Amino acid sequence: MERPISFVSDYTEGAHSEILRRFSETQMEQLEGYGADKYTASAKEKIKNACGCPEAQVVFLTGGTQTNKFVIDVLLRPYEGVISAHSGHINAHEAGAVESTGHKVLAVQGKNGKLCAEDVERCVAAYNGDSAREHTVKPGMVYLSFPTEYGTIYTKSELEAISAACRKHGLPLFCDGARLGYGLMSRECDLTLKDLAKLCDVFYIGGTKVGALCGEAVVFTRGNMPAHILSLVKQHGALLAKGWLVGLQFDTLFTDDLYFKISRHAIDMAERVKAALVDKGYKLFIDSPTNQQFVIMQNAQIAALSDRVRFETWEKYDDENTVVRIATSWATKEENIEKLIKLL
Amino acid sequence: MERPISFVSDYTEGAHSEILRRFSETQMEQLEGYGADKYTASAKEKIKNACGCPEAQVVFLTGGTQTNKFVIDVLLRPYEGVISAHSGHINAHEAGAVESTGHKVLAVQGKNGKLCAEDVERCVAAYNGDSAREHTVKPGMVYLSFPTEYGTIYTKSELEAISAACRKHGLPLFCDGARLGYGLMSRECDLTLKDLAKLCDVFYIGGTKVGALCGEAVVFTRGNMPAHILSLVKQHGALLAKGWLVGLQFDTLFTDDLYFKISRHAIDMAERVKAALVDKGYKLFIDSPTNQQFVIMQNAQIAALSDRVRFETWEKYDDENTVVRIATSWATKEENIEKLIKLL
Amino acid sequence: MERPISFVSDYTEGAHSEILRRFSETQMEQLEGYGADKYTASAKEKIKNACGCPEAQVVFLTGGTQTNKFVIDVLLRPYEGVISAHSGHINAHEAGAVESTGHKVLAVQGKNGKLCAEDVERCVAAYNGDSAREHTVKPGMVYLSFPTEYGTIYTKSELEAISAACRKHGLPLFCDGARLGYGLMSRECDLTLKDLAKLCDVFYIGGTKVGALCGEAVVFTRGNMPAHILSLVKQHGALLAKGWLVGLQFDTLFTDDLYFKISRHAIDMAERVKAALVDKGYKLFIDSPTNQQFVIMQNAQIAALSDRVRFETWEKYDDENTVVRIATSWATKEENIEKLIKLL
Amino acid sequence: MERPISFVSDYTEGAHSEILRRFSETQMEQLEGYGADKYTASAKEKIKNACGCPEAQVVFLTGGTQTNKFVIDVLLRPYEGVISAHSGHINAHEAGAVESTGHKVLAVQGKNGKLCAEDVERCVAAYNGDSAREHTVKPGMVYLSFPTEYGTIYTKSELEAISAACRKHGLPLFCDGARLGYGLMSRECDLTLKDLAKLCDVFYIGGTKVGALCGEAVVFTRGNMPAHILSLVKQHGALLAKGWLVGLQFDTLFTDDLYFKISRHAIDMAERVKAALVDKGYKLFIDSPTNQQFVIMQNAQIAALSDRVRFETWEKYDDENTVVRIATSWATKEENIEKLIKLL
């Protein structure tokens, strides 16, 4: 019997062919170590151009948790914490990596995975209004992800409001873009990469889930990258000797809009799944405009399908139903979408 | 003009062709995330076999500093420090990564980059003999590298003595094998990988400098891998979503002895350089039997050669001479060795 | 004009006279440093007897946050977090001290400042039931305080249930007893110190708020004090050269039941205040049986009283009213209680 | 038989009578918590005056290791280390407390417990000259103690040279003054407290060893105290609810020059011991002008004396002799000095 097709996540396949081609092409070139090579330099330029932000500073790291932990640690003072939605990846699914650097995650409830400007205002007001203020953790940064854990995205006006609240209170706004392409290429998205660069103080462009074997591109947008960044990266255990492992991948992804084209593919595939789900009467758990679709499915059906198609179990819905996640990606094959739709 | 050929380090080229071939071959396979894939499992088995240590536990990490920091942090209790030669990588060139996890490096002078069993005994005796013992850092582990920073290697009997001292005092012996292949394949080496697995409590097999784009294979030899290792790796920011990025590379390196064959190539190249140096009357700074050769060269000559061949400046020797390092690797081309010899 | 009398907290006065007498008496004795003196040894014995727990191990520290941070840090593994009520002191008012040691506080809502056995079960079940378990923080300990931040206390059966849940899941139960005397001496308390020692794995007896200038006595009840405790205390910056500063205070407090007698005095004073409040028609914010009374007061009245009597502002109730805390202590003078009652 | 008299350390007795008197006097006053009380404020003013440094900022902490750890942690950036003599307390006898905050101690050999301006220059030059600079720990601060672990003191010109080197390279100079009074009151000292305040960026005035039960007064001399200092102190577990425990002690010590008078007494006593030792032909291990005298004594004699007088064993000298430390203090009785001299 065939292996079941998988919609478990957007990191089930390897790297885009164009990336593999360039690994082969450059294999025997002798390059500078620790990110001082020409491909890494080129990737940084292309990213700054794409962001419309020539003054940006770019650092390449390896994975999402590493990046979240690093950015939060190097930008916060010891007595500061980071505001996040309760469902935020840093709060829920990073094994305490942020806390391991000494910082508290200040979790706010949020809605559909998103926080809002009022959440920021409330946190700051609670801190400022507390007579025992010095005994509490000072809000020092705002973390959000785009898209969120539930596949939802912020509108431009929502993000503008959050950004304004952050700037009013001197809090850097940090956007986790592990799936950034899938957010920006959503048809409901009214934000561009350039908008994001204007509104955030630091964000990252996720590679691992969007065509790369590994790698995230951190963009400090306002000359706010800490000094001695290489030492900080090294100390975090995040410095690659062969820095071009990530640099070359991003150089490829940001050539001829590859990053955006393959992100759009994932969105196209997700939309076909979503339409089919709605068409067949499935109930969506949340209305996601990105590559992750959350649908309520009968436990019996999940079991029956399991030798032909696999999803991620998200959470229990009730005794007979479960919320499952169907994730598409840059690598999703159309034929598998068709198989899935038939099986549903 | 041609680009100068480089002997600056053993991480100037990308990955071995066989590794690239397998990345291409497996590109569109849908694999389990976080190291639960079949290639990672296969790599672990092959490594355990090569170590003659079926009870070993293997974890794949991305780079050397990350690995050193991780292993030391997860095995030490907070009040313990790690004994290392003063020149040890963790003491000299990791930007304080070990200390950033809260642990002191207990540096001993060492000789030619190596420490010895007596160093271990002295550290333990100093601690035990101190009436203010509880106010000092307890030796909790011994760190050494094979080969060392100076390219030297331990003999089997030296390592046996160190291992015996460690076991007598309950100290795990940790071997940094970032360049392990180049040590084991040295013609002066009387140790095998199996010997190493017997004598050490934990060690790693370096991939980054030996044919891989990145990756180190950590081997816990005595059932001493800490529980919840995946959470610990994640918390350290070291968990790859696409775990096979490293697993597949090691699976390749440990198929048909590729790791050892390419390591031997680097040794062959280094021996030719060394013989030529001696032949031409150069003075070696240290007598290294591995892929790194340290030679004293006139500053004028270094400058004159610099547009045709490049080395790493190691340290000042005197006002007119400098110690340079000539590193070969799995990727060193014979034609470049010939060019170098002509230039010398 | 007279200084206003203060019910702001239970740490407004210095040390009990008997403690000061013994500081004078022992002033010129030459004692062993770092807690090896005879008074510290005597205090440990008296505490173990009072706890009915001869196998207990006692460590003296200086203050509450220091103690919470220390106990949690030395008992947890890096990947573990501590379950606490949302209002718990470690979560709300310690400036992130616990997180600064690398550990997440796993906050549960709680009720009236208390958590319950079901909260523990839910946390453990959520962790165990999570398919991405290794990416989340493992519950590693339960923290509660007796009395709580709201002055409430656990009944014996409540604490038995929590303790049973903890033991079932291998979680140490840690009780913050910064105000322990005021809990145990409450007339509603059906627990003894011996019960507490049986039900908890570690707890502390607060001195700072109960007659001492500083000092908390940590009791490990089951042979579970970590090895090398003195080094751990030192490393935390918590080791006093003149250890008897705390040891002698506890030796005094645990002679002739002084600790309990002065705690009872605070309760007597609080009960008189509470009775008067109820009598005069004030609305209690919470029904506290201990030395802290929380009452809803008109903002205008608080302002009018402020040059004669001072309270802690706890939280806004509505636009015209505020919750204030009235705290009594071992040092509260009966005449001040009478003055307060007249003023209300 | 009488208890042996002790010269083991300068922290064997309690607090000066004047301090105890003031504890009694203020016992029932209602004071503000967390160092906001009037006695703490008064102590700060007196210390700033004594330092001739009205712009200084003063923080009170509890003990020496806590203070060293705190100051170093809050002033360094994560990638920075602290330069110290190898024998420095932070390097040798604080159980790794500094490293536990993530920072490396950059140990230099030193001489008689002291480092010099050239040591600072060498460390900085080594860092700046290293082509792999970003992979090494950046010197970020200079730590020295006055007096040193060997009782020696810096001359004014030595300290001026070190201070100049520090300012040239932007390194704060931190002086550990756990025994500051005994240094400043030495007859060989050509430095005043005001000189020290001018030359150092931060230093502390030790109370624990000079008349107090506990307490160190940290002085930031150049407006360089970090913001949110109270939160930082709290997070370090170093904030006392009854802050006047330390404030009142320093207010007393800095009234009528008490700190200096009692320090001078210790020096007077030490000089009598030293003169007697020299007179009787003992060999001094080091020529100390402060309250600690290091003398080479026969093992047999130490044993013979041990039931009448006790010293600290410092280190083995040879098979038949040991270096012992004889420490005097503010509390040393003249009659005991006479007894000691008779016994020698």
mmCIF file of C-alpha atoms in Angstrom, chain A residues 10-11 61-72 75 82-94 97-98 105 113-115 141-154 159 162 172-184 191 193 196-197 199-210 215-221 250 259 290-292, chain B residues 34 234:
data_model
loop_
_atom_site.group_PDB
_atom_site.id
_atom_site.type_symbol
_atom_site.label_atom_id
_atom_site.label_comp_id
_atom_site.label_asym_id
_atom_site.label_seq_id
_atom_site.Cartn_x
_atom_site.Cartn_y
_atom_site.Cartn_z
ATOM 1 C CA ASP A 10 4.486 22.898 6.172
ATOM 2 C CA TYR A 11 7.882 21.455 6.994
ATOM 3 C CA LEU A 61 19.568 32.353 12.073
ATOM 4 C CA THR A 62 18.611 28.699 11.797
ATOM 5 C CA GLY A 63 15.114 28.140 13.181
ATOM 6 C CA GLY A 64 12.071 29.770 14.677
ATOM 7 C CA THR A 65 12.486 29.107 18.386
ATOM 8 C CA GLN A 66 16.155 30.032 18.173
ATOM 9 C CA THR A 67 15.184 33.297 16.528
ATOM 10 C CA ASN A 68 12.416 34.166 18.957
ATOM 11 C CA LYS A 69 14.649 33.428 21.910
ATOM 12 C CA PHE A 70 17.533 35.374 20.458
ATOM 13 C CA VAL A 71 15.656 38.507 19.453
ATOM 14 C CA ILE A 72 13.773 38.747 22.730
ATOM 15 C CA LEU A 75 16.505 43.437 22.975
ATOM 16 C CA VAL A 82 7.486 40.372 26.418
ATOM 17 C CA ILE A 83 3.763 40.803 25.758
ATOM 18 C CA SER A 84 2.290 37.959 23.701
ATOM 19 C CA ALA A 85 -1.073 36.420 22.992
ATOM 20 C CA HIS A 86 -1.691 33.414 25.209
ATOM 21 C CA SER A 87 -1.595 31.178 22.142
ATOM 22 C CA GLY A 88 1.663 32.763 20.917
ATOM 23 C CA HIS A 89 4.344 30.275 19.952
ATOM 24 C CA ILE A 90 6.782 31.680 22.523
ATOM 25 C CA ASN A 91 4.228 31.187 25.269
ATOM 26 C CA ALA A 92 2.837 27.828 24.301
ATOM 27 C CA HIS A 93 5.220 25.757 22.235
ATOM 28 C CA GLU A 94 8.840 26.620 22.764
ATOM 29 C CA ALA A 97 13.034 28.897 25.648
ATOM 30 C CA VAL A 98 12.233 32.557 26.299
ATOM 31 C CA VAL A 105 6.175 36.159 28.791
ATOM 32 C CA GLY A 113 -4.573 34.075 18.002
ATOM 33 C CA LYS A 114 -4.246 37.846 17.651
ATOM 34 C CA LEU A 115 -3.642 40.550 20.203
ATOM 35 C CA MET A 141 8.429 44.428 23.889
ATOM 36 C CA VAL A 142 5.410 43.210 21.978
ATOM 37 C CA TYR A 143 5.514 39.869 20.176
ATOM 38 C CA LEU A 144 3.027 38.764 17.584
ATOM 39 C CA SER A 145 3.171 36.378 14.670
ATOM 40 C CA PHE A 146 2.042 36.899 11.123
ATOM 41 C CA PRO A 147 0.160 34.712 10.400
ATOM 42 C CA THR A 148 -0.781 33.586 13.913
ATOM 43 C CA GLU A 149 -0.909 30.064 15.294
ATOM 44 C CA TYR A 150 -4.484 29.870 14.003
ATOM 45 C CA GLY A 151 -3.595 30.966 10.515
ATOM 46 C CA THR A 152 -5.215 34.365 10.974
ATOM 47 C CA ILE A 153 -3.611 37.598 9.844
ATOM 48 C CA TYR A 154 -3.641 41.179 11.047
ATOM 49 C CA LEU A 159 -1.097 46.445 12.828
ATOM 50 C CA ILE A 162 -0.508 48.091 17.540
ATOM 51 C CA PRO A 172 9.776 47.482 20.175
ATOM 52 C CA LEU A 173 7.280 45.550 18.072
ATOM 53 C CA PHE A 174 8.572 42.124 17.085
ATOM 54 C CA CYS A 175 6.846 40.072 14.404
ATOM 55 C CA ASP A 176 7.479 36.346 14.188
ATOM 56 C CA GLY A 177 7.276 35.601 10.489
ATOM 57 C CA ALA A 178 7.988 31.888 10.523
ATOM 58 C CA ARG A 179 5.176 31.643 7.927
ATOM 59 C CA LEU A 180 5.441 35.200 6.668
ATOM 60 C CA GLY A 181 5.083 34.333 2.989
ATOM 61 C CA TYR A 182 1.839 32.529 3.626
ATOM 62 C CA GLY A 183 0.498 35.616 5.372
ATOM 63 C CA LEU A 184 1.595 38.170 2.819
ATOM 64 C CA LEU A 191 -0.232 44.517 3.997
ATOM 65 C CA LEU A 193 6.445 43.414 3.193
ATOM 66 C CA LEU A 196 5.574 45.368 7.759
ATOM 67 C CA ALA A 197 9.092 46.781 7.751
ATOM 68 C CA LEU A 199 5.436 49.089 11.301
ATOM 69 C CA CYS A 200 7.733 46.646 13.085
ATOM 70 C CA ASP A 201 11.007 47.302 14.835
ATOM 71 C CA VAL A 202 12.214 43.803 14.190
ATOM 72 C CA PHE A 203 10.690 40.859 12.371
ATOM 73 C CA TYR A 204 11.812 37.751 10.617
ATOM 74 C CA ILE A 205 11.179 36.165 7.283
ATOM 75 C CA GLY A 206 10.747 32.465 7.765
ATOM 76 C CA GLY A 207 12.636 30.134 5.480
ATOM 77 C CA THR A 208 12.223 26.737 7.135
ATOM 78 C CA LYS A 209 8.521 26.565 6.325
ATOM 79 C CA VAL A 210 8.778 28.359 2.997
ATOM 80 C CA GLY A 215 16.869 29.451 8.148
ATOM 81 C CA GLU A 216 15.161 32.633 9.249
ATOM 82 C CA ALA A 217 16.134 36.150 8.186
ATOM 83 C CA VAL A 218 15.911 38.612 11.057
ATOM 84 C CA VAL A 219 15.400 42.217 9.991
ATOM 85 C CA PHE A 220 16.116 45.056 12.403
ATOM 86 C CA THR A 221 14.384 47.952 10.704
ATOM 87 C CA PHE A 250 17.721 33.357 1.152
ATOM 88 C CA TYR A 259 9.723 33.406 -1.951
ATOM 89 C CA THR A 290 -3.659 31.312 4.948
ATOM 90 C CA ASN A 291 -2.022 27.934 4.406
ATOM 91 C CA GLN A 292 -3.335 26.367 7.584
ATOM 92 C CA TYR B 34 12.013 17.275 14.722
ATOM 93 C CA LYS B 234 14.373 22.991 21.917
#
